CSV table of C-alpha atoms and ligand atoms in Angstrom, one decimal:
chain,number,residue,atom,x,y,z
A,1,UNK,CA,-74.7,66.6,69.3
A,2,UNK,CA,-75.3,63.7,71.7
A,3,UNK,CA,-71.6,63.2,72.4
A,4,UNK,CA,-70.6,61.5,75.6
A,5,UNK,CA,-66.9,62.2,75.5
A,6,UNK,CA,-65.0,61.1,78.7
A,7,UNK,CA,-68.3,60.2,80.5
A,8,UNK,CA,-68.0,57.0,82.6
A,9,UNK,CA,-71.1,54.9,81.9
A,10,UNK,CA,-71.9,51.9,84.1
A,11,UNK,CA,-74.2,49.5,82.4
A,12,UNK,CA,-75.7,46.4,84.1
A,13,UNK,CA,-76.5,43.4,82.0
A,14,UNK,CA,-74.1,44.9,79.5
A,15,UNK,CA,-72.7,41.7,78.0
A,16,UNK,CA,-75.4,41.1,75.5
A,17,UNK,CA,-78.8,42.2,74.2
A,18,UNK,CA,-80.0,45.7,74.9
A,19,UNK,CA,-77.3,46.4,77.5
A,20,UNK,CA,-74.5,45.6,75.0
A,21,UNK,CA,-76.2,47.8,72.3
A,22,UNK,CA,-76.3,50.6,74.9
A,23,UNK,CA,-72.7,50.2,75.8
A,24,UNK,CA,-71.6,50.1,72.1
A,25,UNK,CA,-73.7,53.1,71.2
A,26,UNK,CA,-72.4,55.2,74.2
A,27,UNK,CA,-68.8,54.1,73.5
A,28,UNK,CA,-69.2,55.2,69.8
A,29,UNK,CA,-70.1,58.7,71.2
A,30,UNK,CA,-66.9,58.8,73.3
A,31,UNK,CA,-68.1,57.3,76.6
A,32,UNK,CA,-65.9,55.0,78.7
A,33,UNK,CA,-68.1,51.8,79.3
A,34,UNK,CA,-68.2,49.8,82.5
A,35,UNK,CA,-69.9,46.5,82.0
A,36,UNK,CA,-71.3,44.3,84.7
A,37,UNK,CA,-73.0,41.0,84.0
A,38,UNK,CA,-73.2,37.5,85.3
A,39,UNK,CA,-71.2,35.5,82.8
A,40,UNK,CA,-67.4,36.2,82.4
A,41,UNK,CA,-67.0,34.8,78.9
A,42,UNK,CA,-69.8,36.9,77.5
A,43,UNK,CA,-68.4,40.0,79.2
A,44,UNK,CA,-65.0,39.5,77.6
A,45,UNK,CA,-66.7,39.0,74.1
A,46,UNK,CA,-68.6,42.2,74.6
A,47,UNK,CA,-65.5,44.0,75.7
A,48,UNK,CA,-63.5,42.9,72.6
A,49,UNK,CA,-66.4,43.7,70.2
A,50,UNK,CA,-66.9,47.2,71.7
A,51,UNK,CA,-63.1,47.8,71.5
A,52,UNK,CA,-62.9,46.7,67.9
A,53,UNK,CA,-65.8,48.7,66.7
A,54,UNK,CA,-65.4,51.9,68.7
A,55,UNK,CA,-61.8,51.9,70.0
A,56,UNK,CA,-63.0,52.3,73.6
A,57,UNK,CA,-61.8,49.8,76.2
A,58,UNK,CA,-64.4,48.7,78.8
A,59,UNK,CA,-64.0,47.9,82.5
A,60,UNK,CA,-65.8,44.6,83.1
A,61,UNK,CA,-67.1,43.1,86.4
A,62,UNK,CA,-68.8,39.8,87.1
A,63,UNK,CA,-71.5,41.0,89.4
A,64,UNK,CA,-74.9,39.6,90.4
A,65,UNK,CA,-77.0,42.7,90.4
A,66,UNK,CA,-79.2,41.4,93.2
A,67,UNK,CA,-76.3,40.9,95.6
A,68,UNK,CA,-75.7,44.0,97.7
A,69,UNK,CA,-72.1,43.2,98.5
A,70,UNK,CA,-71.2,42.6,94.9
A,71,UNK,CA,-72.9,45.8,93.8
A,72,UNK,CA,-71.0,47.8,96.4
A,73,UNK,CA,-67.7,46.2,95.3
A,74,UNK,CA,-68.4,46.9,91.6
A,75,UNK,CA,-69.2,50.5,92.3
A,76,UNK,CA,-66.1,50.9,94.5
A,77,UNK,CA,-63.8,49.4,92.0
A,78,UNK,CA,-65.3,51.5,89.2
A,79,UNK,CA,-64.7,54.6,91.3
A,80,UNK,CA,-61.1,53.5,92.2
A,81,UNK,CA,-60.3,53.1,88.5
A,82,UNK,CA,-62.3,55.9,86.9
A,83,UNK,CA,-62.7,58.5,89.7
A,84,UNK,CA,-66.3,59.3,88.7
A,85,UNK,CA,-69.5,57.7,87.4
A,86,UNK,CA,-71.5,59.9,85.1
A,87,UNK,CA,-74.1,57.5,83.7
A,88,UNK,CA,-75.8,54.5,85.3
A,89,UNK,CA,-77.9,52.3,83.2
A,90,UNK,CA,-79.9,49.8,85.3
A,91,UNK,CA,-80.6,47.3,82.5
A,92,UNK,CA,-80.1,43.7,83.8
A,93,UNK,CA,-83.3,41.7,83.9
A,94,UNK,CA,-84.9,38.3,83.6
A,95,UNK,CA,-88.2,36.7,83.0
A,96,UNK,CA,-89.7,33.7,84.7
A,97,UNK,CA,-93.1,33.5,83.1
A,98,UNK,CA,-95.9,31.5,84.7
A,99,UNK,CA,-99.6,32.0,85.4
A,100,UNK,CA,-100.2,33.4,88.8
A,101,UNK,CA,-101.9,30.2,90.1
A,102,UNK,CA,-98.9,28.1,89.4
A,103,UNK,CA,-96.1,30.7,89.9
A,104,UNK,CA,-93.5,29.5,92.4
A,105,UNK,CA,-92.3,31.8,95.3
A,106,UNK,CA,-88.8,31.3,93.9
A,107,UNK,CA,-89.8,32.7,90.5
A,108,UNK,CA,-91.5,35.7,92.1
A,109,UNK,CA,-88.4,36.4,94.3
A,110,UNK,CA,-85.8,36.0,91.6
A,111,UNK,CA,-87.6,38.3,89.2
A,112,UNK,CA,-88.2,41.0,91.8
A,113,UNK,CA,-84.6,40.7,93.1
A,114,UNK,CA,-82.9,40.9,89.7
A,115,UNK,CA,-85.2,43.4,88.0
A,116,UNK,CA,-86.1,45.7,90.9
A,117,UNK,CA,-84.0,45.3,94.0
A,118,UNK,CA,-80.9,45.7,91.7
A,119,UNK,CA,-82.1,49.1,90.7
A,120,UNK,CA,-82.4,50.1,94.4
A,121,UNK,CA,-78.9,48.7,95.2
A,122,UNK,CA,-77.1,50.4,92.2
A,123,UNK,CA,-79.0,53.7,92.5
A,124,UNK,CA,-78.3,53.9,96.3
A,125,UNK,CA,-74.6,53.3,95.8
A,126,UNK,CA,-74.0,55.4,92.6
A,127,UNK,CA,-76.3,58.3,93.6
A,128,UNK,CA,-73.9,59.2,96.5
A,129,UNK,CA,-71.1,59.7,93.9
A,130,UNK,CA,-73.4,61.5,91.5
A,131,UNK,CA,-74.6,63.9,94.2
A,132,UNK,CA,-71.0,64.8,95.1
A,133,UNK,CA,-70.3,65.4,91.5
A,134,UNK,CA,-73.5,67.4,91.1
A,135,UNK,CA,-73.9,65.6,87.9
A,136,UNK,CA,-75.5,62.3,86.8
A,137,UNK,CA,-77.8,60.5,84.4
A,138,UNK,CA,-79.7,57.4,85.6
A,139,UNK,CA,-81.5,55.4,83.0
A,140,UNK,CA,-83.6,52.5,84.2
A,141,UNK,CA,-84.9,49.7,81.9
A,142,UNK,CA,-88.6,49.2,82.6
A,143,UNK,CA,-91.1,47.6,80.1
A,144,UNK,CA,-94.5,48.4,78.7
A,145,UNK,CA,-95.6,45.3,80.6
A,146,UNK,CA,-94.9,47.4,83.8
A,147,UNK,CA,-97.5,49.8,82.5
A,148,UNK,CA,-100.2,47.5,81.0
A,149,UNK,CA,-99.6,44.2,82.8
A,150,UNK,CA,-99.6,40.8,81.0
A,151,UNK,CA,-101.1,37.4,81.7
A,152,UNK,CA,-98.3,35.0,82.7
A,153,UNK,CA,-96.0,37.8,83.8
A,154,UNK,CA,-97.3,39.0,87.1
A,155,UNK,CA,-93.8,38.9,88.6
A,156,UNK,CA,-92.2,40.7,85.6
A,157,UNK,CA,-95.0,43.3,85.5
A,158,UNK,CA,-94.7,44.0,89.2
A,159,UNK,CA,-90.9,44.4,88.9
A,160,UNK,CA,-91.1,46.8,86.0
A,161,UNK,CA,-94.0,48.8,87.5
A,162,UNK,CA,-91.7,49.1,90.5
A,163,UNK,CA,-88.8,50.2,88.3
A,164,UNK,CA,-91.1,53.1,87.0
A,165,UNK,CA,-92.0,54.0,90.6
A,166,UNK,CA,-88.4,54.1,91.9
A,167,UNK,CA,-87.4,56.1,88.8
A,168,UNK,CA,-89.9,58.8,89.6
A,169,UNK,CA,-88.9,58.9,93.3
A,170,UNK,CA,-85.2,59.0,92.3
A,171,UNK,CA,-85.9,61.9,90.0
A,172,UNK,CA,-87.6,63.8,92.8
A,173,UNK,CA,-84.9,63.1,95.3
A,174,UNK,CA,-81.8,63.8,93.2
A,175,UNK,CA,-83.0,66.5,90.8
A,176,UNK,CA,-81.6,69.4,92.8
A,177,UNK,CA,-78.1,67.9,92.7
A,178,UNK,CA,-78.0,67.9,89.0
A,179,UNK,CA,-78.9,64.2,88.6
A,180,UNK,CA,-81.7,63.1,86.3
A,181,UNK,CA,-83.5,59.7,86.4
A,182,UNK,CA,-85.7,58.4,83.6
A,183,UNK,CA,-87.0,55.1,82.5
A,184,UNK,CA,-87.3,53.4,79.1
A,185,UNK,CA,-90.2,51.1,78.6
A,186,UNK,CA,-89.4,48.9,75.6
A,187,UNK,CA,-92.1,46.9,73.9
A,188,UNK,CA,-91.2,43.7,72.0
A,189,UNK,CA,-87.4,43.8,71.3
A,190,UNK,CA,-85.5,41.1,69.4
A,191,UNK,CA,-83.0,39.6,71.9
A,192,UNK,CA,-82.3,36.3,73.7
A,193,UNK,CA,-85.1,37.2,76.1
A,194,UNK,CA,-87.8,37.2,73.4
A,195,UNK,CA,-86.1,34.5,71.2
A,196,UNK,CA,-87.6,31.9,73.6
A,197,UNK,CA,-91.2,32.9,72.9
A,198,UNK,CA,-93.3,30.4,70.9
A,199,UNK,CA,-94.0,31.3,67.3
A,200,UNK,CA,-97.8,31.7,67.8
A,201,UNK,CA,-97.2,34.1,70.7
A,202,UNK,CA,-94.7,36.0,68.6
A,203,UNK,CA,-97.2,36.4,65.7
A,204,UNK,CA,-99.9,37.5,68.2
A,205,UNK,CA,-97.6,40.2,69.6
A,206,UNK,CA,-96.5,41.3,66.1
A,207,UNK,CA,-100.1,41.9,65.1
A,208,UNK,CA,-100.4,44.4,67.9
A,209,UNK,CA,-97.5,46.6,66.8
A,210,UNK,CA,-98.5,49.4,64.4
A,211,UNK,CA,-94.9,49.6,63.0
A,212,UNK,CA,-95.3,45.9,62.1
A,213,UNK,CA,-91.9,44.9,63.2
A,214,UNK,CA,-90.1,43.9,66.4
A,215,UNK,CA,-87.8,46.5,67.9
A,216,UNK,CA,-84.1,46.2,67.8
A,217,UNK,CA,-81.7,46.6,70.7
A,218,UNK,CA,-80.4,49.6,68.7
A,219,UNK,CA,-83.8,51.3,68.9
A,220,UNK,CA,-83.6,51.2,72.7
A,221,UNK,CA,-79.9,52.2,72.7
A,222,UNK,CA,-80.7,55.3,70.8
A,223,UNK,CA,-83.2,56.4,73.4
A,224,UNK,CA,-80.7,55.6,76.2
A,225,UNK,CA,-78.0,57.6,74.5
A,226,UNK,CA,-80.4,60.6,74.3
A,227,UNK,CA,-81.5,60.3,78.0
A,228,UNK,CA,-77.8,60.1,79.0
A,229,UNK,CA,-76.7,63.1,77.0
A,230,UNK,CA,-76.3,66.7,78.2
A,231,UNK,CA,-79.0,67.6,75.7
A,232,UNK,CA,-81.6,65.7,77.8
A,233,UNK,CA,-80.8,67.7,80.9
A,234,UNK,CA,-84.3,69.0,81.5
A,235,UNK,CA,-86.0,65.6,81.1
A,236,UNK,CA,-86.5,64.0,84.5
A,237,UNK,CA,-88.8,61.4,86.0
A,238,UNK,CA,-90.2,60.4,82.6
A,239,UNK,CA,-91.0,57.0,81.1
A,240,UNK,CA,-90.2,56.8,77.4
A,241,UNK,CA,-92.0,54.0,75.6
A,242,UNK,CA,-90.0,52.4,72.8
A,243,UNK,CA,-92.6,50.0,71.4
A,244,UNK,CA,-93.5,50.8,67.8
A,245,UNK,CA,-96.8,52.2,69.0
A,246,UNK,CA,-97.9,48.9,70.7
A,247,UNK,CA,-99.0,50.8,73.7
A,248,UNK,CA,-100.2,54.4,73.3
B,301,NAP,P1,-81.0,39.6,77.7
B,301,NAP,O1,-80.6,39.5,76.3
B,301,NAP,O2,-81.4,38.4,78.4
B,301,NAP,O3,-79.8,40.4,78.5
B,301,NAP,C1,-79.9,40.6,79.9
B,301,NAP,C2,-78.5,40.5,80.4
B,301,NAP,O4,-78.6,40.6,81.9
B,301,NAP,C3,-77.9,39.1,80.2
B,301,NAP,O5,-76.6,39.3,79.8
B,301,NAP,C4,-78.1,38.4,81.5
B,301,NAP,O6,-77.1,37.4,81.7
B,301,NAP,C5,-77.9,39.6,82.5
B,301,NAP,N1,-78.3,39.2,83.8
B,301,NAP,C6,-79.3,38.4,84.2
B,301,NAP,N2,-79.3,38.2,85.5
B,301,NAP,C7,-78.3,38.9,86.0
B,301,NAP,C8,-77.8,39.2,87.3
B,301,NAP,N3,-78.4,38.6,88.4
B,301,NAP,N4,-76.8,40.0,87.4
B,301,NAP,C9,-76.2,40.5,86.4
B,301,NAP,N5,-76.6,40.4,85.1
B,301,NAP,C10,-77.6,39.6,84.9
B,301,NAP,O7,-82.2,40.6,77.9
B,301,NAP,P2,-82.6,41.9,77.1
B,301,NAP,O8,-83.8,41.6,76.2
B,301,NAP,O9,-81.4,42.6,76.5
B,301,NAP,O10,-83.2,42.8,78.3
B,301,NAP,C11,-82.5,43.9,78.9
B,301,NAP,C12,-83.5,44.6,79.7
B,301,NAP,O11,-84.6,45.1,78.9
B,301,NAP,C13,-84.2,43.8,80.8
B,301,NAP,O12,-84.3,44.6,82.0
B,301,NAP,C14,-85.5,43.5,80.2
B,301,NAP,O13,-86.5,43.2,81.2
B,301,NAP,C15,-85.8,44.8,79.5
B,301,NAP,N6,-86.8,44.6,78.4
B,301,NAP,C16,-86.6,43.8,77.4
B,301,NAP,C17,-87.5,43.6,76.4
B,301,NAP,C18,-87.4,42.7,75.2
B,301,NAP,O14,-88.3,42.6,74.4
B,301,NAP,N7,-86.2,42.1,75.0
B,301,NAP,C19,-88.7,44.3,76.5
B,301,NAP,C20,-88.9,45.2,77.6
B,301,NAP,C21,-87.9,45.3,78.5
B,301,NAP,P3,-77.4,35.9,81.3
B,301,NAP,O15,-78.6,35.9,80.4
B,301,NAP,O16,-76.1,35.5,80.6
B,301,NAP,O17,-77.7,35.1,82.5
């Protein structure tokens, strides 16, 4: 069950955090990972770690996910090397938190470009391949903040709400070609992204989680594995919240 033998899985932001956990988990089930991220040294560390733990070698690409030309090149090189792309995980993302009244235009634009435009760019490019294959699994990383909003995160919330919307549209466009698209909306997951939160903010968030713990990257990776599997073939256009019950 849930094996991904010989599936080519392209994961953005795959060098660390949730993206790396997804790559590791998929590789452990037989997938061939393709990692793209912004920092070369982290990519190589992730590649070595995945290889030593799963035996699977990864293709790696330094790619700014908000840059259309770099996205096209990454997809083309992946296809040249692997001949197909079965799974696309649009995971790369950033935060630039600030109250609306003081948020800079640059912080708005960066978050929308890296979190949302990237999903459009990769989906546009990879969906052509998946439609020809008549097979594909697209998993987009949203957030519960995209559903509920959050003070100080208007840019992030707008980007993740947009990720949910593009996921639903993708599901409707590609479904008849055998391609599914779903989103994961994590809650509060322990990664570099949340390590920078102040202790009082962390405690306030923890008090809202019925399971009384932060999520782990593995919690999210398990969900991504399921959505990418053949067993999830009739799940399409859905948003799965992985948040310990923080949002019901
Ligand atoms: P993370 O540890 O910061 O990892 C994100 C990765 O994406 C990093 O390796 C980062 O590179 C990379 N990245 C950033 N900008 C990029 C760009 N322009 N092009 C390519 N790669 C880029 O974050 P995470 O917590 O694993 O988050 C992964 C996803 O889950 C994000 O979409 C995030 O919004 C979402 N999410 C996270 C949480 C949470 O609690 N952690 C909750 C809900 C949703 P550098 O950092 O090296 O620049």
